[in-house]
Amino acid sequence: MKNDWEPKIVAFLCHWCSYAGADLAGISRIQYPPNIRVIRVPCSGAVNPLYILKALREGADGVLVSGCHPGDCHYLSGNYFARRKFFVLHELLQWLGIEKDRVQFSWVSASEGQKFSQVVEETVEKVKKLGPAQKLVKEFTFYV
Amino acid sequence: MFEQEIRRKAKELLEVKAVDLVIGYTSGSLPFQARPTLVSSPEDTEQLVWNHFCSPNLARYLLPYRDSSKKIALLAKGCDARAVVVLLREEQFPRERIHIIGLPCPGIISKRKLEEKLGEIKEEDFSWEESGFLCQGKKWEIDSFLEDTCVRCRYPNPPLWDDLIGEKRESRGSSVDYLERISSQSEEERWQFFTQELSRCIRCYACRNACPLCYCKECFAESDVPRWISGVPTLSDNSFFHLGRSIHLAGRCVECGACERACPEEIKIGLLPLKVEEIIKNSFSFEAGLSLEEEAPLLTYKENDPGEFIK
């Protein structure tokens, strides 16, 4: 039973680059594991750290956030702000003892279909190593 | 400890109508406690006190006056004044409406620590001196009775004031503080520690309500759309709340420890915002509440910010 387990990974992809990169991977028929569930966001800077925590709370085994390379943001600087926010969140999660490989970040441009598939492969591999998420996952209650 | 000077100053400000209100401390209903008080007439300034138990962060009591036009004076220890600086920086108040009576802080004594070390304590057994006190026929240094956040305090002097009462103090800033004790443990031990601590949280939100910088009109913890967490105090939702709160305080927390002292379960809840401040200080060399000009760390960026964690 345990061998059948496949991680569920929520991927927040920037509309202007990584989402198009994922699209390119699709139309170029590049294979990547089917474990990610894509959510399109206008910019990686629009990803509230609470979205990441919420995804983990709702039972995602991992979270991937992907945006434009530094300097290439459609809104000029959204990804720079994102980088600071994610850095703080990443360090805090690690300090608390929540596996930091569950939350991953990448820069993928619209022309990097190949890189997108690699990023997904790596992410899935790392999350698989960690096993199903235990920490932060909501408990069953009668009220919710 | 300059109580008379404080009363005189408050009286003077109210008499000449330089301010409409003075926020200060008065003795609490129980011994070894001081509570916040609002004084609006010169006669009432006699009730003001200033001692080692003046723990609440008075910047919190400014917030209800955000939308009024009253001019307000408040007594400010180092951390209170830093919180005021953050509030001014975030344009919650115009500078002209706030009159800061700065008080270099000798450190706040924890009643819990007194009880732990001295057993049952009565107010009449104590006689207070400049750097310590006499009790049970012995002289005690206050250092071993200070609140955890005061032990690590690096800014006992207000960074901004209109009047300063008392002499400036040396920063304590003990190098072995409770944040470092936790940080030296392994990741797994830390997780064990936080699970134990956070599972005791009853989510009364006292920490949020005591915090001078938690002033959102609607807190994410209680928002219905989107509904981030349920109201039930389960471990996952408690962790979510405290993680979310410390992220909201990133680059803003002034390390006053008001959240921790407000906690009825005595959870070391200040550790998370303190850790976030440490990350920000080490990586972006910024400390909250020290200057009115410096840009908040998460509202700015540099091209060479740390980015190795991003693939």
Coordinates of C-alpha atoms in Angstrom, one line a residue:
Chain A
M1 CA 0.0 0.0 0.0
K2 CA 2.8 2.3 1.0
N3 CA 4.5 1.9 -2.4
D4 CA 1.4 3.1 -4.2
W5 CA 1.5 6.4 -2.5
E6 CA 2.0 9.4 -4.8
P7 CA 2.5 12.9 -3.4
K8 CA 0.1 15.7 -4.2
I9 CA 1.9 18.9 -4.9
V10 CA 0.3 22.3 -5.3
A11 CA 2.1 24.5 -7.8
F12 CA 1.6 28.2 -7.9
L13 CA 2.8 29.3 -11.3
C14 CA 3.2 32.9 -12.5
H15 CA 1.0 33.6 -15.5
W16 CA 3.7 35.4 -17.4
C17 CA 6.5 32.8 -17.3
S18 CA 6.2 29.5 -15.4
Y19 CA 2.7 28.9 -16.5
A20 CA 3.7 29.4 -20.1
G21 CA 6.8 27.3 -19.4
A22 CA 4.5 24.5 -18.3
D23 CA 2.4 25.0 -21.4
L24 CA 5.5 24.8 -23.6
A25 CA 6.5 21.6 -21.8
G26 CA 3.0 20.3 -22.7
I27 CA 3.0 21.2 -26.4
S28 CA 6.6 20.0 -26.8
R29 CA 5.4 16.7 -25.3
I30 CA 8.1 16.8 -22.6
Q31 CA 7.2 14.2 -19.9
Y32 CA 7.0 15.1 -16.2
P33 CA 5.3 13.4 -13.2
P34 CA 1.6 14.0 -12.9
N35 CA 1.8 14.9 -9.2
I36 CA 1.4 18.6 -9.5
R37 CA -1.9 20.6 -9.3
V38 CA -1.3 23.9 -11.0
I39 CA -2.8 27.2 -9.7
R40 CA -2.2 30.1 -12.0
V41 CA -1.3 33.4 -10.2
P42 CA -0.6 36.8 -11.8
C43 CA 2.9 37.0 -10.3
S44 CA 5.0 35.1 -7.8
G45 CA 4.9 38.3 -5.8
A46 CA 1.1 37.7 -5.5
V47 CA 1.7 34.5 -3.6
N48 CA 0.8 35.2 0.0
P49 CA 2.9 33.0 2.4
L50 CA -0.4 32.1 3.9
Y51 CA -1.4 30.4 0.6
I52 CA 1.6 28.0 1.1
L53 CA 0.6 27.3 4.7
K54 CA -3.0 26.8 3.7
A55 CA -2.0 24.3 1.0
L56 CA -0.1 22.3 3.6
R57 CA -3.0 22.5 6.0
E58 CA -5.4 21.2 3.5
G59 CA -3.2 18.1 3.0
A60 CA -0.8 18.9 0.1
D61 CA 2.4 16.9 0.5
G62 CA 4.4 19.7 -1.1
V63 CA 4.2 23.2 -2.5
L64 CA 6.0 24.6 -5.5
V65 CA 6.1 28.3 -6.3
S66 CA 7.5 29.3 -9.6
G67 CA 8.0 32.7 -11.1
C68 CA 10.1 34.7 -13.6
H69 CA 13.9 35.0 -13.3
P70 CA 15.1 38.0 -11.4
G71 CA 15.0 41.0 -13.7
D72 CA 12.3 39.5 -15.9
C73 CA 9.2 40.2 -13.9
H74 CA 6.2 41.4 -15.9
Y75 CA 5.5 43.9 -13.1
L76 CA 9.2 44.8 -12.9
S77 CA 9.9 43.8 -9.3
G78 CA 7.3 41.4 -8.1
N79 CA 9.7 38.5 -8.0
Y80 CA 12.3 40.4 -6.0
F81 CA 9.7 41.1 -3.2
A82 CA 8.6 37.4 -3.5
R83 CA 12.2 36.3 -3.0
R84 CA 12.5 38.2 0.4
K85 CA 9.1 36.9 1.6
F86 CA 9.9 33.3 0.7
F87 CA 13.3 33.5 2.2
V88 CA 11.8 34.4 5.5
L89 CA 9.1 31.8 5.3
H90 CA 11.6 29.1 4.3
E91 CA 14.0 29.8 7.1
L92 CA 11.2 30.0 9.7
L93 CA 9.7 26.7 8.6
Q94 CA 13.1 25.0 8.8
W95 CA 13.7 26.5 12.3
L96 CA 10.4 25.2 13.5
G97 CA 11.3 21.7 12.3
I98 CA 9.0 21.5 9.4
E99 CA 10.8 19.8 6.5
K100 CA 12.0 22.6 4.2
D101 CA 12.0 20.4 1.1
R102 CA 8.2 20.4 1.2
V103 CA 8.1 24.0 0.1
Q104 CA 10.2 24.7 -3.0
F105 CA 10.8 27.7 -5.2
S106 CA 12.0 28.0 -8.7
W107 CA 12.5 30.5 -11.5
V108 CA 11.3 29.2 -14.9
S109 CA 10.8 31.4 -17.9
A110 CA 8.3 30.9 -20.7
S111 CA 10.9 29.4 -23.0
E112 CA 12.1 26.8 -20.5
G113 CA 9.8 23.9 -21.0
Q114 CA 12.7 21.5 -20.4
K115 CA 13.6 23.2 -17.1
F116 CA 10.0 23.1 -15.9
S117 CA 9.9 19.4 -16.3
Q118 CA 13.2 19.0 -14.5
V119 CA 12.0 21.2 -11.6
V120 CA 8.8 19.1 -11.3
E121 CA 10.8 15.9 -11.4
E122 CA 13.2 17.1 -8.7
T123 CA 10.4 18.4 -6.5
V124 CA 8.4 15.2 -6.7
E125 CA 11.5 13.2 -6.0
K126 CA 12.3 15.2 -2.9
V127 CA 8.8 15.1 -1.5
K128 CA 8.6 11.4 -2.2
K129 CA 11.6 10.9 0.0
L130 CA 9.9 12.8 2.8
G131 CA 6.8 10.7 2.6
P132 CA 3.2 11.9 3.3
A133 CA 2.9 15.2 5.1
Q134 CA 2.2 15.0 8.8
K135 CA 3.0 18.4 10.2
L136 CA 0.5 21.2 9.8
V137 CA -2.1 19.0 8.2
K138 CA -5.5 19.7 9.6
E139 CA -6.9 17.2 12.1
F140 CA -10.4 15.8 11.7
T141 CA -12.9 17.8 13.8
F142 CA -16.7 17.8 13.8
Y143 CA -16.9 21.5 13.3
V144 CA -15.2 22.1 10.0
Chain B
M1 CA 12.4 55.9 40.2
F2 CA 11.5 59.3 38.7
E3 CA 7.8 58.8 39.6
Q4 CA 7.5 62.4 40.8
E5 CA 9.1 63.8 37.6
I6 CA 6.7 61.7 35.5
R7 CA 3.7 63.0 37.4
R8 CA 4.9 66.6 37.2
K9 CA 5.6 66.3 33.4
A10 CA 2.1 64.7 32.8
K11 CA 0.5 67.4 34.9
E12 CA 2.3 70.2 33.1
L13 CA 1.4 68.8 29.7
L14 CA -2.3 68.5 30.6
E15 CA -2.4 71.9 32.3
V16 CA -1.1 73.8 29.3
K17 CA -3.3 71.7 27.1
A18 CA -0.4 70.5 25.1
V19 CA -2.0 67.1 25.1
D20 CA -5.6 65.9 25.7
L21 CA -4.7 62.5 27.2
V22 CA -1.7 60.9 28.9
I23 CA -1.3 57.1 28.7
G24 CA 0.6 55.7 31.6
Y25 CA 0.7 53.1 34.3
T26 CA -1.1 52.9 37.7
S27 CA -0.9 50.2 40.3
G28 CA -2.8 47.0 39.5
S29 CA -5.5 45.4 41.5
L30 CA -3.0 42.7 42.7
P31 CA 0.4 43.3 44.1
F32 CA 3.4 43.2 41.8
Q33 CA 1.4 44.4 38.9
A34 CA 0.8 47.7 37.1
R35 CA -1.9 48.3 34.7
P36 CA -2.4 50.9 31.9
T37 CA -4.4 54.0 32.7
L38 CA -5.7 57.0 30.7
V39 CA -5.4 60.3 32.4
S40 CA -7.1 63.3 31.0
S41 CA -7.3 65.8 33.9
P42 CA -4.2 67.3 35.8
E43 CA -5.6 66.2 39.2
D44 CA -5.5 62.5 38.2
T45 CA -1.8 62.5 37.4
E46 CA -1.1 61.5 41.0
Q47 CA -2.2 58.0 40.2
L48 CA 0.6 57.5 37.7
V49 CA 3.3 55.0 38.8
W50 CA 6.6 53.8 37.3
N51 CA 8.3 50.7 38.7
H52 CA 9.7 47.3 37.7
F53 CA 6.2 45.9 37.0
C54 CA 5.1 48.3 34.3
S55 CA 5.0 45.6 31.6
P56 CA 2.1 46.4 29.2
N57 CA 3.2 47.9 25.9
L58 CA 1.4 51.3 25.9
A59 CA 1.6 51.8 22.2
R60 CA -1.2 49.3 22.0
Y61 CA -3.5 51.8 23.8
L62 CA -2.9 54.5 21.2
L63 CA -4.7 52.5 18.5
P64 CA -8.3 53.2 19.6
Y65 CA -7.5 56.9 19.1
R66 CA -6.3 56.5 15.5
D67 CA -9.3 58.1 14.0
S68 CA -9.9 60.8 16.6
S69 CA -8.1 64.1 16.6
K70 CA -6.8 64.0 20.2
K71 CA -3.2 64.8 21.0
I72 CA -1.8 62.0 23.1
A73 CA 1.2 61.7 25.4
L74 CA 2.4 58.3 26.4
L75 CA 5.1 57.0 28.7
A76 CA 7.4 54.9 26.6
K77 CA 10.1 52.4 27.6
G78 CA 12.5 51.4 24.8
C79 CA 10.2 48.9 23.3
D80 CA 7.1 51.0 23.6
A81 CA 8.8 53.8 21.8
R82 CA 10.0 51.5 19.1
A83 CA 6.4 50.3 18.6
V84 CA 5.4 54.0 18.3
V85 CA 8.1 54.5 15.7
V86 CA 6.7 51.6 13.6
L87 CA 3.2 53.0 13.9
L88 CA 4.4 56.4 12.8
R89 CA 6.4 54.8 10.0
E90 CA 3.2 53.0 8.9
E91 CA 1.3 56.2 8.9
Q92 CA -1.2 55.2 11.6
F93 CA -0.7 58.6 13.3
P94 CA 0.8 61.9 12.3
R95 CA 3.9 62.7 14.4
E96 CA 2.3 65.9 15.8
R97 CA -0.4 64.0 17.6
I98 CA 2.0 61.9 19.6
H99 CA 4.0 63.2 22.5
I100 CA 6.5 60.6 23.7
I101 CA 7.7 60.8 27.3
G102 CA 10.7 58.5 27.0
L103 CA 11.8 56.4 30.0
P104 CA 15.0 54.5 29.9
C105 CA 13.9 51.1 31.1
P106 CA 15.5 49.2 34.0
G107 CA 13.9 45.9 32.9
I108 CA 10.6 44.4 33.8
I109 CA 10.5 41.8 36.6
S110 CA 8.5 38.7 36.1
K111 CA 6.1 37.9 38.9
R112 CA 6.3 34.2 38.0
K113 CA 10.1 34.2 38.4
L114 CA 9.8 36.0 41.8
E115 CA 7.4 33.3 43.0
E116 CA 9.5 30.5 41.7
K117 CA 12.6 31.7 43.5
L118 CA 11.2 33.3 46.7
G119 CA 8.1 31.2 47.3
E120 CA 5.1 33.1 48.6
I121 CA 5.7 36.8 48.3
K122 CA 4.1 39.8 50.0
E123 CA 4.4 43.4 48.9
E124 CA 5.4 44.7 52.3
D125 CA 8.4 42.4 52.5
F126 CA 10.1 44.2 49.6
S127 CA 12.2 47.3 49.8
W128 CA 13.3 48.5 46.4
E129 CA 16.7 50.0 45.6
E130 CA 18.3 51.2 42.4
S131 CA 19.6 48.0 41.0
G132 CA 18.0 45.4 43.2
F133 CA 15.7 44.8 46.2
L134 CA 15.8 43.6 49.8
C135 CA 13.5 40.7 50.6
Q136 CA 13.6 38.0 53.4
G137 CA 16.7 39.8 54.9
K138 CA 18.7 39.4 51.7
K139 CA 19.8 41.6 48.9
W140 CA 18.8 40.4 45.4
E141 CA 20.0 41.6 42.0
I142 CA 17.1 42.2 39.6
D143 CA 18.9 40.5 36.7
S144 CA 17.8 37.0 37.5
F145 CA 14.2 38.0 37.8
L146 CA 13.8 39.8 34.5
E147 CA 11.3 38.8 31.8
D148 CA 12.9 36.7 29.1
T149 CA 12.6 39.4 26.5
C150 CA 14.2 41.9 28.9
V151 CA 17.2 39.7 29.4
R152 CA 17.9 39.9 25.7
C153 CA 16.8 43.6 25.4
R154 CA 19.3 45.6 23.3
Y155 CA 17.4 48.9 23.3
P156 CA 16.3 50.0 26.8
N157 CA 16.4 53.6 25.7
P158 CA 13.7 55.0 23.5
P159 CA 14.9 55.7 19.9
L160 CA 12.5 58.7 19.7
W161 CA 11.2 61.0 22.4
D162 CA 9.9 64.5 23.1
D163 CA 10.9 64.4 26.8
L164 CA 13.3 62.0 28.3
I165 CA 13.0 61.3 32.1
G166 CA 15.9 59.6 33.7
E167 CA 19.4 58.7 32.7
K168 CA 20.1 56.7 29.5
R169 CA 21.0 53.1 30.3
E170 CA 23.4 50.6 28.9
S171 CA 21.9 47.8 26.8
R172 CA 21.7 44.5 28.5
G173 CA 21.6 42.2 25.5
S174 CA 22.7 39.0 27.2
S175 CA 24.3 36.8 24.6
V176 CA 22.8 33.6 26.0
D177 CA 19.1 34.2 25.7
Y178 CA 16.2 31.9 25.4
L179 CA 16.0 32.2 21.6
E180 CA 19.5 30.8 21.4
R181 CA 18.8 28.0 23.8
I182 CA 16.0 26.8 21.5
S183 CA 18.1 27.4 18.4
S184 CA 20.9 25.2 19.6
Q185 CA 18.6 22.1 19.7
S186 CA 18.2 19.8 16.8
E187 CA 15.3 20.2 14.3
E188 CA 13.4 17.3 15.6
E189 CA 13.7 18.5 19.3
R190 CA 12.5 21.9 18.2
W191 CA 9.5 20.4 16.5
Q192 CA 8.8 18.4 19.7
F193 CA 9.1 21.6 21.8
F194 CA 6.8 23.6 19.5
T195 CA 4.2 20.8 19.3
Q196 CA 4.0 20.7 23.0
E197 CA 3.8 24.4 23.4
L198 CA 1.4 25.1 20.5
S199 CA -1.0 22.3 21.4
R200 CA -1.7 24.1 24.7
C201 CA -2.8 27.2 22.9
I202 CA -6.5 27.9 23.4
R203 CA -6.5 30.6 20.7
C204 CA -7.9 33.2 23.0
Y205 CA -6.0 35.8 20.8
A206 CA -4.7 37.5 23.9
C207 CA -1.3 37.6 22.3
R208 CA -2.7 39.4 19.3
N209 CA -4.7 41.8 21.4
A210 CA -1.7 42.7 23.5
C211 CA 0.5 43.3 20.5
P212 CA 0.9 47.0 19.7
L213 CA 1.4 46.2 16.0
C214 CA -1.4 43.7 15.4
Y215 CA -3.9 46.3 14.3
C216 CA -5.7 44.8 11.3
K217 CA -9.4 45.5 11.4
E218 CA -10.1 41.9 10.5
C219 CA -7.5 39.3 11.5
F220 CA -6.8 36.5 9.1
A221 CA -7.5 34.1 11.9
E222 CA -11.1 35.2 12.1
S223 CA -11.8 36.0 8.5
D224 CA -14.7 34.1 6.9
V225 CA -13.8 34.8 3.2
P226 CA -11.2 33.3 2.8
R227 CA -11.5 31.0 5.7
W228 CA -7.9 30.3 6.5
I229 CA -8.4 28.3 9.7
S230 CA -11.3 27.0 11.8
G231 CA -12.0 28.4 15.3
V232 CA -11.2 25.1 16.9
P233 CA -7.9 25.1 18.7
T234 CA -6.3 22.1 17.1
L235 CA -2.5 21.8 16.8
S236 CA -2.5 22.5 13.0
D237 CA -4.6 25.6 13.2
N238 CA -2.7 26.9 16.2
S239 CA 0.5 26.5 14.3
F240 CA -1.1 28.2 11.3
F241 CA -2.2 31.1 13.4
H242 CA 1.2 31.6 15.1
L243 CA 3.1 31.2 11.9
G244 CA 0.8 33.6 10.1
R245 CA 1.1 36.1 12.9
S246 CA 4.8 36.0 13.0
I247 CA 5.0 36.4 9.2
H248 CA 2.7 39.4 9.5
L249 CA 5.1 40.9 12.0
A250 CA 8.1 40.2 9.9
G251 CA 10.3 43.3 10.0
R252 CA 7.9 45.0 12.4
C253 CA 8.2 43.1 15.7
V254 CA 9.9 45.3 18.3
E255 CA 10.6 42.4 20.7
C256 CA 8.6 43.7 23.6
G257 CA 7.3 40.3 24.7
A258 CA 3.8 41.7 25.3
C259 CA 2.3 38.6 23.5
E260 CA 4.2 36.2 25.8
R261 CA 3.2 38.0 29.0
A262 CA -0.5 38.1 27.9
C263 CA -0.6 34.4 27.3
P264 CA -2.8 32.7 29.9
E265 CA -1.2 29.3 29.1
E266 CA 2.3 30.7 29.5
I267 CA 3.3 29.5 26.0
K268 CA 6.7 30.8 24.8
I269 CA 4.8 32.4 21.9
G270 CA 7.2 35.3 21.4
L271 CA 9.8 33.0 20.1
L272 CA 8.4 32.9 16.6
P273 CA 8.4 36.6 15.9
L274 CA 11.8 36.9 17.6
K275 CA 13.2 34.3 15.2
V276 CA 11.7 36.1 12.2
E277 CA 13.4 39.3 13.4
E278 CA 16.7 37.5 13.8
I279 CA 16.4 36.2 10.2
I280 CA 15.7 39.7 9.0
K281 CA 18.5 41.2 11.0
N282 CA 21.0 38.7 9.8
S283 CA 20.0 38.7 6.1
F284 CA 18.7 42.2 5.5
S285 CA 20.5 44.1 8.4
F286 CA 17.3 45.7 9.6
E287 CA 15.8 46.2 13.0
A288 CA 12.3 47.5 13.5
G289 CA 11.4 50.7 15.2
L290 CA 14.8 52.4 15.3
S291 CA 14.3 55.0 12.5
L292 CA 11.5 56.9 10.9
E293 CA 13.2 56.9 7.5
E294 CA 14.5 53.4 6.9
E295 CA 12.4 51.3 4.4
A296 CA 10.6 48.3 5.9
P297 CA 12.6 45.2 4.8
L298 CA 9.7 43.4 3.1
L299 CA 8.6 46.5 1.2
T300 CA 12.0 46.8 -0.6
Y301 CA 14.6 44.6 -2.2
K302 CA 18.1 44.3 -3.4
E303 CA 19.3 42.6 -6.5
N304 CA 21.8 40.5 -4.5
D305 CA 19.3 39.3 -1.9
P306 CA 19.9 35.6 -0.8
G307 CA 18.4 33.4 -3.5
E308 CA 20.3 30.1 -3.2
F309 CA 17.2 28.3 -2.0
I310 CA 15.4 29.0 -5.3
K311 CA 16.1 26.5 -8.1

